[in-house]
Amino acid sequence: MLGRGFPLGVTVGCVLGVYMAPHLGSPKVGMSKLSDTILPQANMARAIPEKATWPTDDQAKIQLFELSKWDLSKHGKGSKVSVDRCIRIAETEVACAITAQLGWDVDSMRIESVFQAKSDGWKMIAAKKR
């Protein structure tokens, strides 16, 4: 039923498996780009920063007004911005969910934003209303 090549194939497969198994966990040349994209996603505990390292509500408010080119001195007092949660997306960047109650709008809005760490605090580099 099975020819003489079958036991030989099984033997060669077992020898190769035993030889290659210890080397499968070590990164190879050219694999760094793959590990940079997959490993941070696999380790989600590292991706969620401590709340103390998030942008503060005041920083988010100032940065939102600055990015949107709204007049903070005119509309800032009646507006409230709160950072609900953040995740790390790069070494110096976090993506945050923000709730904003703006002085000229009755309804609160959900905003997704990206902050970049600077030496003097956080800078909002992108924002999108949800």
Steps between C-alpha positions, in 0.01 A plus 500: 500500500768755600825486309856497623516881469244558776718390797792690348284818471379468858859457622627802307204709621565407864872580474427839339233576763735423789777705340283804415279518814753684723558762230134589440476741795807708414463798263662464160647755263217688334247395764534816710232683299258212554571482872462878532147479361375180665663490842370836637147395404543165672614668821198723568596556864797702378279692254267640769684777684438604857238772537759726661691504169196600289445857391301686766154636429639855489777401259245326277274807505782739410630270227151439355437875475846556352467222241148609402604869492221598740533801728580363847461837671155550350348150530731319741325587827169342400664189357598180677728229358578171673738223398317169546766246404826471306708229337862518393540482121871585478786570737405868537137499382168408657152480349228627732123502517379843609161636600452870424218729614561820308359832612319572173353149462230345719596138431822337610711336233738206490840570346782263417838669512870427474746668734875515461727539802709816497750630755245751631196267503267349243420633151183389322597411143167363376135496604181357356142541618312175556 
